[in-house]
mmCIF file of C-alpha atoms in Angstrom:
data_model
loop_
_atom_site.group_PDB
_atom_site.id
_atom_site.type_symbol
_atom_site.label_atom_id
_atom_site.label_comp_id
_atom_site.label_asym_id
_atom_site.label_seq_id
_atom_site.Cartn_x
_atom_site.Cartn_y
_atom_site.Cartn_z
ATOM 1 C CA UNK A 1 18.495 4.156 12.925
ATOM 2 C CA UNK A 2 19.900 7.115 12.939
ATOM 3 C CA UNK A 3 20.723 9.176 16.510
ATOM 4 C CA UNK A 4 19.615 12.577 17.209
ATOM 5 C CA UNK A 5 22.465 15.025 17.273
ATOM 6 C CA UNK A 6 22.425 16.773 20.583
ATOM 7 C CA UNK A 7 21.984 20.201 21.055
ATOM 8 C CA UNK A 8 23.779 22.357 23.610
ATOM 9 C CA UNK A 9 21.392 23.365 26.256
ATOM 10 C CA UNK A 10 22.096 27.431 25.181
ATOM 11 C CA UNK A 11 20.431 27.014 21.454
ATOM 12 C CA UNK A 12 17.732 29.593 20.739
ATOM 13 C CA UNK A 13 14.104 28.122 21.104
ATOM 14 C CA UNK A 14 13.951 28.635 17.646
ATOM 15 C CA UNK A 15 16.704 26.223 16.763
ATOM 16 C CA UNK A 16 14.907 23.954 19.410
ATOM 17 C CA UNK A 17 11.917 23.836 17.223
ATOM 18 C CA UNK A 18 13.632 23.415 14.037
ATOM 19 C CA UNK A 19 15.850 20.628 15.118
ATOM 20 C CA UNK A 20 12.864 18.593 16.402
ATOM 21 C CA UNK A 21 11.321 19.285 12.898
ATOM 22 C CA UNK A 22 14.227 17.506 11.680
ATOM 23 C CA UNK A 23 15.824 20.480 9.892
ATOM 24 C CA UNK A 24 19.669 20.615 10.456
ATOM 25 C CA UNK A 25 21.491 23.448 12.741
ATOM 26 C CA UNK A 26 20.800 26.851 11.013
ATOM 27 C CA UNK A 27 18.727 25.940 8.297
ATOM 28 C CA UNK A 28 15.437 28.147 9.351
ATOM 29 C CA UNK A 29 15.244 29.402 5.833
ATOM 30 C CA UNK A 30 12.103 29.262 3.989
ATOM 31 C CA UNK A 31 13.894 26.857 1.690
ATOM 32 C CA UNK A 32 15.275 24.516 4.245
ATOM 33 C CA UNK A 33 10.941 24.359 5.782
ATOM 34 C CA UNK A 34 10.004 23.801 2.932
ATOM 35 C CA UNK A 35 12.278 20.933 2.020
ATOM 36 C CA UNK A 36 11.293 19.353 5.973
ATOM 37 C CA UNK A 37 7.249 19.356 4.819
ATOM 38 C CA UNK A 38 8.687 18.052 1.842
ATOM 39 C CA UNK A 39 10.325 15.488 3.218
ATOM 40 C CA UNK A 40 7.194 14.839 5.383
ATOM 41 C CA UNK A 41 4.929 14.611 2.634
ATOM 42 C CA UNK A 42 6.645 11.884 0.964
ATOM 43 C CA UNK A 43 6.725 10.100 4.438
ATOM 44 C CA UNK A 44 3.393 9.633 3.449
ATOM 45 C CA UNK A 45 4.542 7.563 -0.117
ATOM 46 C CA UNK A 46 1.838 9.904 -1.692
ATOM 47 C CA UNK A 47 1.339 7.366 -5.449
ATOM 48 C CA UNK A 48 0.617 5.181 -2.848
ATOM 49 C CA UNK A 49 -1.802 7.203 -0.986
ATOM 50 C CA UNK A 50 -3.675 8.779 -4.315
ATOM 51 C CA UNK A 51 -4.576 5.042 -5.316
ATOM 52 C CA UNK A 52 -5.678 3.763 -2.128
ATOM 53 C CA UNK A 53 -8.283 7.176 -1.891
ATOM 54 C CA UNK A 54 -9.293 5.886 -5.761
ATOM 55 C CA UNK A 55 -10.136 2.957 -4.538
ATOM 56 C CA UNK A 56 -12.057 4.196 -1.178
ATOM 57 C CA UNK A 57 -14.291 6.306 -3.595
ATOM 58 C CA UNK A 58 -15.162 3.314 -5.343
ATOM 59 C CA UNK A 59 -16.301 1.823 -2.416
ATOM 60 C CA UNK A 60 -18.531 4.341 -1.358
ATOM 61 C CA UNK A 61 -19.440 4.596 -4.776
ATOM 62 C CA UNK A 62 -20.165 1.184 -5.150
ATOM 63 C CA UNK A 63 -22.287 0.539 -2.232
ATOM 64 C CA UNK A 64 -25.905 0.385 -2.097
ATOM 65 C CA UNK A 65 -27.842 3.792 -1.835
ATOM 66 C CA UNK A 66 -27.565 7.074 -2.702
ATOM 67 C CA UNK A 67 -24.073 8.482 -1.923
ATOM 68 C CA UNK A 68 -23.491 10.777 0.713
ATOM 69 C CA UNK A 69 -20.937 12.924 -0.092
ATOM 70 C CA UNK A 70 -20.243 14.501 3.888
ATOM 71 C CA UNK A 71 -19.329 11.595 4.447
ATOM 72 C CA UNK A 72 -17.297 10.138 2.054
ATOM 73 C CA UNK A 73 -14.998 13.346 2.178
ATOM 74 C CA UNK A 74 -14.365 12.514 5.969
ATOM 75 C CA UNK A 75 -13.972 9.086 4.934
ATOM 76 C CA UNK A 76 -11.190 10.571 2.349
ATOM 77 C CA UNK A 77 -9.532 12.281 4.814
ATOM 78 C CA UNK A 78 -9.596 10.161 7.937
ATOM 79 C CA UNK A 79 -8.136 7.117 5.528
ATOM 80 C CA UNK A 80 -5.249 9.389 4.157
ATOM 81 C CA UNK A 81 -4.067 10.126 7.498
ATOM 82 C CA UNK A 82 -4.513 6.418 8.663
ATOM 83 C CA UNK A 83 -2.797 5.561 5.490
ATOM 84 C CA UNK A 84 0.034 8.279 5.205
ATOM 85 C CA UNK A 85 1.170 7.054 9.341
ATOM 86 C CA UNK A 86 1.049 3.681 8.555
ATOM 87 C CA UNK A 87 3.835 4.527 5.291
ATOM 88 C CA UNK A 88 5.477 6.822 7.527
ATOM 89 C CA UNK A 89 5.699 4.324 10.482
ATOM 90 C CA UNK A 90 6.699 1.741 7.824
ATOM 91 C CA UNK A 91 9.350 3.887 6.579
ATOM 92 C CA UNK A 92 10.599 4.433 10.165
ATOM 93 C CA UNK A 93 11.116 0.320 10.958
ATOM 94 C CA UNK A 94 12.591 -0.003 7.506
ATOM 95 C CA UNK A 95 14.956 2.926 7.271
ATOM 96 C CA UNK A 96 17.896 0.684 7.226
ATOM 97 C CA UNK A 97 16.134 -1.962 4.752
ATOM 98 C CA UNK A 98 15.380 1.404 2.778
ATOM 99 C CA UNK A 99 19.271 2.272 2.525
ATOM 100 C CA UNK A 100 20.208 -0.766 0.612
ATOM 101 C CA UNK A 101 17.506 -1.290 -2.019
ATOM 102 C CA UNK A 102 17.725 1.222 -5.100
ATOM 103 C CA UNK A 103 14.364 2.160 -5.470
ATOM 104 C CA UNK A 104 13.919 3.578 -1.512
ATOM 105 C CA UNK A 105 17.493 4.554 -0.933
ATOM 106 C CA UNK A 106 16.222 7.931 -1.857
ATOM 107 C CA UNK A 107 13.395 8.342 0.747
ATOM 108 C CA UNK A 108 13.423 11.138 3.982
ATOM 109 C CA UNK A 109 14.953 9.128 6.589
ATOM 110 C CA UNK A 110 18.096 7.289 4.236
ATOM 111 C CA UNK A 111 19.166 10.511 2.718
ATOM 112 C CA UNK A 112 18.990 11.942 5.885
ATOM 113 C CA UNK A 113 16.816 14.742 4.926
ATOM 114 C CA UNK A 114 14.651 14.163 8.114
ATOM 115 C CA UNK A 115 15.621 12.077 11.055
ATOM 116 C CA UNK A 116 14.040 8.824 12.177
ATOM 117 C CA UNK A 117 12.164 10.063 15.446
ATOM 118 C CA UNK A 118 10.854 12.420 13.286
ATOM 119 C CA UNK A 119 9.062 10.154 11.372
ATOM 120 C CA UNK A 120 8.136 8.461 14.415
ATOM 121 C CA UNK A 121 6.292 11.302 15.867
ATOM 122 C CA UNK A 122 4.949 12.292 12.251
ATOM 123 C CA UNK A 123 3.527 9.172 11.982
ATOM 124 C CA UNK A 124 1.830 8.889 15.990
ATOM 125 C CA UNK A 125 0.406 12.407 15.467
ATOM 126 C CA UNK A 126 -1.498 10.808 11.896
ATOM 127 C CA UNK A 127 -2.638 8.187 13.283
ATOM 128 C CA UNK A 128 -3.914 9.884 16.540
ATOM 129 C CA UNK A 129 -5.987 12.591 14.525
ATOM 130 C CA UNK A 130 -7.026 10.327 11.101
ATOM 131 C CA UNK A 131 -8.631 7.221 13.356
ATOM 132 C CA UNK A 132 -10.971 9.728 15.648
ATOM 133 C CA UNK A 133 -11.572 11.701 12.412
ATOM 134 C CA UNK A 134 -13.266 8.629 10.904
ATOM 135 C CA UNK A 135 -15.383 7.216 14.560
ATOM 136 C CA UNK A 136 -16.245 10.674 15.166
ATOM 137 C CA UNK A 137 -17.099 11.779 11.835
ATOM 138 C CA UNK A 138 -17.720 8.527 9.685
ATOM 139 C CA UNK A 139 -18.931 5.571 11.956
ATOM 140 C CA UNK A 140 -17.087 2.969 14.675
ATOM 141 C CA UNK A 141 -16.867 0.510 12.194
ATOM 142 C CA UNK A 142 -14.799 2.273 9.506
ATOM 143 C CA UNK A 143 -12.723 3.353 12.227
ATOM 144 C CA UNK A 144 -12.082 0.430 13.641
ATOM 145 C CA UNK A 145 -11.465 -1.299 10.531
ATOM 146 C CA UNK A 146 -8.761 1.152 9.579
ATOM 147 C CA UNK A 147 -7.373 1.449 12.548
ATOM 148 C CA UNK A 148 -6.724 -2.342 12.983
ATOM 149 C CA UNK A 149 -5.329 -2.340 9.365
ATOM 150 C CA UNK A 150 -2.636 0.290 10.276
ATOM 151 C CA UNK A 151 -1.610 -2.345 13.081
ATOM 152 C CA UNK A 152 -1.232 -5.255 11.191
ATOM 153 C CA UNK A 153 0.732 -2.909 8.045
ATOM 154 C CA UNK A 154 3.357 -1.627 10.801
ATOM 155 C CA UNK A 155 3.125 -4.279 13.339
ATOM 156 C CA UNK A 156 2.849 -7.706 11.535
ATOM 157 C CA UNK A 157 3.575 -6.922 7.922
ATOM 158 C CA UNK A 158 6.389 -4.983 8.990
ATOM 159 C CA UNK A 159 8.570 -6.644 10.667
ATOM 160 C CA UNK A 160 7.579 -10.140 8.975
ATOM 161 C CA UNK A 161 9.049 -9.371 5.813
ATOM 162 C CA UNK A 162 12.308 -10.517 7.367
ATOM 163 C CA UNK A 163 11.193 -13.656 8.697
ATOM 164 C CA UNK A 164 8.674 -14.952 6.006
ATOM 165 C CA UNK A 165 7.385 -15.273 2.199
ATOM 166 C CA UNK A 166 4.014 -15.203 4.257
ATOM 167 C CA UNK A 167 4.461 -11.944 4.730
ATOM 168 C CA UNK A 168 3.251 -11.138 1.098
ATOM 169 C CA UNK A 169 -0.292 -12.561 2.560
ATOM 170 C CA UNK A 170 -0.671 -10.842 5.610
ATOM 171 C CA UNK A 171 0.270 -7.540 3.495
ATOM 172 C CA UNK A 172 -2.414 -7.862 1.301
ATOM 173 C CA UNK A 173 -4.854 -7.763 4.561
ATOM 174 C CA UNK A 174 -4.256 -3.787 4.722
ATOM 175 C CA UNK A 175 -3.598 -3.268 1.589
ATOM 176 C CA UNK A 176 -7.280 -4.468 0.807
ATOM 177 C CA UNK A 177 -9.009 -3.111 3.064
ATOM 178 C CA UNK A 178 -9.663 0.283 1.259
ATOM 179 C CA UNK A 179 -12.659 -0.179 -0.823
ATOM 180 C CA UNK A 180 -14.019 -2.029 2.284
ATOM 181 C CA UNK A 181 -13.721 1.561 3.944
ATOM 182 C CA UNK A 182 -15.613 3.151 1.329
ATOM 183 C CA UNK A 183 -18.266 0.380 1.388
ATOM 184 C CA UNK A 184 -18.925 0.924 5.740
ATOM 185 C CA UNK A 185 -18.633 4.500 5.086
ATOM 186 C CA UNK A 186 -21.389 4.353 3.734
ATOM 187 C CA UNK A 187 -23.410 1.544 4.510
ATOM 188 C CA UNK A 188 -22.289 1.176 8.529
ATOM 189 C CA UNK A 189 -21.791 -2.480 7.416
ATOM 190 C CA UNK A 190 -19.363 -4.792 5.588
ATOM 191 C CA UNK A 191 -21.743 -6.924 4.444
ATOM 192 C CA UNK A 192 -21.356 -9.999 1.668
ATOM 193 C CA UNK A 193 -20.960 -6.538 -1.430
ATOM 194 C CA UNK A 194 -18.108 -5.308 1.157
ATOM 195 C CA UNK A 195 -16.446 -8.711 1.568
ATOM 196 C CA UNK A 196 -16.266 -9.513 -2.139
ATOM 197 C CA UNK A 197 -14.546 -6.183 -2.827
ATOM 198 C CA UNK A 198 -11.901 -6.562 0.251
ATOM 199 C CA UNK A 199 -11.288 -10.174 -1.520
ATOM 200 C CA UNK A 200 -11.104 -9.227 -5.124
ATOM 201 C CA UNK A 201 -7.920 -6.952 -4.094
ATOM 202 C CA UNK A 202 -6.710 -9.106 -1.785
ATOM 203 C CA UNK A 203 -5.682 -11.599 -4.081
ATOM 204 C CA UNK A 204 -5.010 -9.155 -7.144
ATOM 205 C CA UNK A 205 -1.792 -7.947 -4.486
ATOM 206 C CA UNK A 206 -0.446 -11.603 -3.956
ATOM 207 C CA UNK A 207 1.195 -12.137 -7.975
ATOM 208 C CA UNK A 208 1.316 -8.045 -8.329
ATOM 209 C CA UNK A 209 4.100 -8.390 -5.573
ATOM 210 C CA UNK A 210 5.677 -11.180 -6.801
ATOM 211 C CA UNK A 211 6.229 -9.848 -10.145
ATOM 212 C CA UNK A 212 8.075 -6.923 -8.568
ATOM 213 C CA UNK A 213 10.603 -9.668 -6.550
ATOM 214 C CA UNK A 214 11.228 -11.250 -9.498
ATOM 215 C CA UNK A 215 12.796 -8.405 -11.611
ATOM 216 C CA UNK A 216 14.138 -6.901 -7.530
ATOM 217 C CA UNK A 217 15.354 -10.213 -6.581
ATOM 218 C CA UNK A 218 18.598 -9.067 -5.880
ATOM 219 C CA UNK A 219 17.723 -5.999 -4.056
ATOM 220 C CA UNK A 220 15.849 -8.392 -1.557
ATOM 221 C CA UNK A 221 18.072 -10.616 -1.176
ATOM 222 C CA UNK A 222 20.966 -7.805 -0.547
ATOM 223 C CA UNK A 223 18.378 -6.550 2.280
ATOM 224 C CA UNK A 224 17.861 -9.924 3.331
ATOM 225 C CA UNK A 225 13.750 -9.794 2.874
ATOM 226 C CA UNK A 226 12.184 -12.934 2.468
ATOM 227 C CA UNK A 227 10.523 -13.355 -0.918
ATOM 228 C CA UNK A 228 9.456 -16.390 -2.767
ATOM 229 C CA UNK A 229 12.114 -15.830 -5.677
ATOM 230 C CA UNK A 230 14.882 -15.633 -3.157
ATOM 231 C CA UNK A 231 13.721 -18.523 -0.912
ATOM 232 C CA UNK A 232 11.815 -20.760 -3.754
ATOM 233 C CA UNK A 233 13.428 -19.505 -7.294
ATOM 234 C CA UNK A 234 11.971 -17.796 -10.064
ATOM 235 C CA UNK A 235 10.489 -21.411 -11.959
ATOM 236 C CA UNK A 236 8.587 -22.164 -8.399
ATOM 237 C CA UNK A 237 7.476 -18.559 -7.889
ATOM 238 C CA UNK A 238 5.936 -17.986 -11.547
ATOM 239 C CA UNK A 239 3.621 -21.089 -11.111
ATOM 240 C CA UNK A 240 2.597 -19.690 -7.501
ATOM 241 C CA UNK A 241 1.538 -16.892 -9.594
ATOM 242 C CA UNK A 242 -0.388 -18.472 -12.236
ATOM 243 C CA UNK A 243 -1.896 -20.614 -9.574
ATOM 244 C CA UNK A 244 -3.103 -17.384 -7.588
ATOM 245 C CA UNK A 245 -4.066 -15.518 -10.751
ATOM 246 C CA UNK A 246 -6.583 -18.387 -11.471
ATOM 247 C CA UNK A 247 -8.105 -17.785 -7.990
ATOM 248 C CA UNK A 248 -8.281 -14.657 -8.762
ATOM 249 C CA UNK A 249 -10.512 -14.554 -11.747
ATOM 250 C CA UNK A 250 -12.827 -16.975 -9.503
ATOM 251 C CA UNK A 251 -13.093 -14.614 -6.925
ATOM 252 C CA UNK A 252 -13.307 -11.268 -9.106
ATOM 253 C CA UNK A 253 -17.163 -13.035 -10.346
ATOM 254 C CA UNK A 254 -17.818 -12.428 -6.207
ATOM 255 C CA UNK A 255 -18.889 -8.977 -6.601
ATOM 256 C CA UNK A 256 -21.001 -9.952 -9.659
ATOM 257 C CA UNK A 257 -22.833 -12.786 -7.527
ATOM 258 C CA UNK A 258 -23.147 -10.227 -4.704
ATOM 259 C CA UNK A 259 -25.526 -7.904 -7.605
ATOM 260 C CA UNK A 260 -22.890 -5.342 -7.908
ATOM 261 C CA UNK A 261 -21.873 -3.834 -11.513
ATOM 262 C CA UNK A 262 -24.478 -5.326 -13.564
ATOM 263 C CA UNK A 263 -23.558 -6.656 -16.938
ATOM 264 C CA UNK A 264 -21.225 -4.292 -17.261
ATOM 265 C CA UNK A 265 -18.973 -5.658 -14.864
ATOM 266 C CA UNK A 266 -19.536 -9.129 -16.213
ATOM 267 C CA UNK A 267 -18.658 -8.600 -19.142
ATOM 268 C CA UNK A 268 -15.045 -6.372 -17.934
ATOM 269 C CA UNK A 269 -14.091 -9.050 -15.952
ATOM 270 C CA UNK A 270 -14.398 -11.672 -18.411
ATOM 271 C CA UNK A 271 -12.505 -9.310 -21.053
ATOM 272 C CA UNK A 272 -10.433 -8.275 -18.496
ATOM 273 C CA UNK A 273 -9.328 -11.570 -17.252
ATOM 274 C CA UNK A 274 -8.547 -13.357 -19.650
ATOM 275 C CA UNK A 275 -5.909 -11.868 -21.557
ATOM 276 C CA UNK A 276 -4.169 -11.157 -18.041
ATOM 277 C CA UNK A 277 -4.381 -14.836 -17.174
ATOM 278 C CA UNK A 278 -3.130 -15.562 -20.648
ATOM 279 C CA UNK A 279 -0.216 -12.800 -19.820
ATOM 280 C CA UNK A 280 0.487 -14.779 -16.553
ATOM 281 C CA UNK A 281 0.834 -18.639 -18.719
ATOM 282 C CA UNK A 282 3.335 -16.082 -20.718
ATOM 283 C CA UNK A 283 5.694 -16.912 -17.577
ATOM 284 C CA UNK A 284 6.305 -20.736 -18.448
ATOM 285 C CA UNK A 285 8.439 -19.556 -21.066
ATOM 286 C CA UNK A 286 12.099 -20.645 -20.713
ATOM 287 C CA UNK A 287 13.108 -17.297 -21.661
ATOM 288 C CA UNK A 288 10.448 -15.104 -19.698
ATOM 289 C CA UNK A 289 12.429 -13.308 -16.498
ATOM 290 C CA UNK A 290 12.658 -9.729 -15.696
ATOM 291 C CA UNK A 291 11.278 -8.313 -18.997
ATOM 292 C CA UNK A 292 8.181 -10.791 -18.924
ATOM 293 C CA UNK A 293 7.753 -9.669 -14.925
ATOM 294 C CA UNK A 294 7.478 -5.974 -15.602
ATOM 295 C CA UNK A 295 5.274 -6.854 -18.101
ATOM 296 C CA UNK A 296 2.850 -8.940 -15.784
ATOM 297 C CA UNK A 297 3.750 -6.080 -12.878
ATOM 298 C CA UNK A 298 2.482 -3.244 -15.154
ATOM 299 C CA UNK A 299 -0.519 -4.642 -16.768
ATOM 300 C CA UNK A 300 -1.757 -5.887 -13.403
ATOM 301 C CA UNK A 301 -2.281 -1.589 -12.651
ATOM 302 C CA UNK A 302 -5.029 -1.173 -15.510
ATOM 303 C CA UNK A 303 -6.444 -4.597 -14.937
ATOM 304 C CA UNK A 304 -7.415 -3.732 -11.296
ATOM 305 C CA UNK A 305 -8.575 -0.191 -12.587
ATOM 306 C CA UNK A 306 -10.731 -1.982 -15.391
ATOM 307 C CA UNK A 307 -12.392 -4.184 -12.858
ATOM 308 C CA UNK A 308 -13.532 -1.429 -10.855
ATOM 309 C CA UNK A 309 -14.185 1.258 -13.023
ATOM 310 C CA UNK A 310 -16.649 -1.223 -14.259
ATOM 311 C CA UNK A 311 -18.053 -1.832 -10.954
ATOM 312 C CA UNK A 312 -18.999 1.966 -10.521
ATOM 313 C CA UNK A 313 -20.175 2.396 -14.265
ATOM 314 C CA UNK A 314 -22.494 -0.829 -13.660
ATOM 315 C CA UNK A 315 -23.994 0.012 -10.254
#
């Protein structure tokens, strides 16, 4: 991590409060503020952010009853600041993991564009307001559920990633849990509806991720995380994959059986499926690597969109 440069105890108060913004001695400039909230915006890994509010909507959207919009824009914005401190805080554990993989080396806290108890304190203060923003404002339970997410993301998830392929696993706990939060929102409840959504994404995440460490193998294994490619090889983790995209088109018929989506969503997931199981058997190939993991990686986006997309059309 990165130490705080000290200041001499005669800087103006308003160097003071631009160092502890993270801006560097002098630069008070409209340009140089604007860069620091631009630096603490992407804290917040904003792609990442937009698709986890898509999928909250459909939640809410999804659920039984008529939809009440009050409270699914709380909902919105207590889960974006729940969700932008748990990237921040992520960003802050990993900022030296960050520095030596190429597609993060570029973040806030490696390029040195904001400093790392920056981010720390960024992070603490959107936490603090986004969890009472959804008890106070949405209902205990969506809270709660959120809140306990952000724990295991920065806590468990975190830190594991250096000890354990598991980690991929308890990842996908969080990073499920946002159409769940859409679904109490709304209905106070998670209910069997609620449960089958949380599941259909949590395994969706488990071969998504491992198609990315297969064509970043060597950027994990320079950072020395713990991925199945690096610990297992590529042959091993492609049939992992297959295997968990199989239980994956069993469990994306749960919603169906729980009467959500109608024929419509029968229908998508069977058309759906398919071909990206068929995509995933594409990986036994003796000459299916990088290229063929991109492939699986980047069709795996729409896929997930398709499924629910049909969920909202059909309910």
């Amino acid at each position: 991590m990165r130490e705080p440069s000290p200041l001499p105890a005669s800087e103006p108060a308003g160097l003071l409060a631009a160092h502890s913004l993270g801006l560097r001695r002098g630069a008070t400039s409209p340009r140089e503020v604007l860069a620091t909230l631009t630096a603490l915006v992407q804290l917040t890994k904003p792609a990442i952010t937009r698709m986890v509010l898509a999928t909250t909507w459909c939640g809410a959207a999804i659920a039984p009853g008529k939809l009440r919009f009050d409270i699914l824009v709380w909902t919105l914005v207590g889960t974006a600041l729940v969700v932008g401190a748990a990237n921040a805080l992520n960003m802050y554990v990993e900022a030296d993991v960050d520095a030596l993989m190429s597609r993060t080396r570029g973040r806030p806290i490696p390029t040195g564009r904001i400093s790392a108890e920056v981010a720390l304190s960024f992070g603490i203060v959107l936490a603090f307001v986004g969890i009472p923003v959804l008890d106070l404002l949405v209902n205990p339970l969506t809270a709660f559920i959120a809140g306990s997410s952000l724990l295991v993301y920065v806590l468990a998830y975190t830190p594991m990633k250096r000890l354990s392929t598991l980690a991929v696993w308890v990842g996908a706990i969080p990073g499920a849990v946002p159409p769940l939060l859409g679904w109490t929102s709304q209905t106070g409840a998670i209910g069997i509806g609620g449960m089958s959504l949380f599941l259909v994404l949590f395994i969706w995440q488990v071969p998504h991720f491992h198609a990315i460490a297969i064509f970043r193998m060597e950027e994990y294994r320079r950072a020395s995380l713990l991925v199945m490619p690096v610990t297992r090889g590529i042959p091993y983790t492609k049939w992992a994959m297959i295997a968990i995209t199989a239980v994956g088109l069993a469990v994306s018929a749960l919603p169906a059986m729980a009467g959500l989506g109608g024929a419509t969503y029968r229908v998508a997931a069977i058309a759906l499926g398919v071909p990206y199981f068929v995509l995933a058997l594409f990986g036994l190939s003796p000459n299916a690597g990088s290229k063929w993991a991109r492939s699986f990686f980047f069709a795996s986006m729409p896929y997930l969109l398709g499924l629910f997309v049909a969920l909202v059309v059909g309910s």
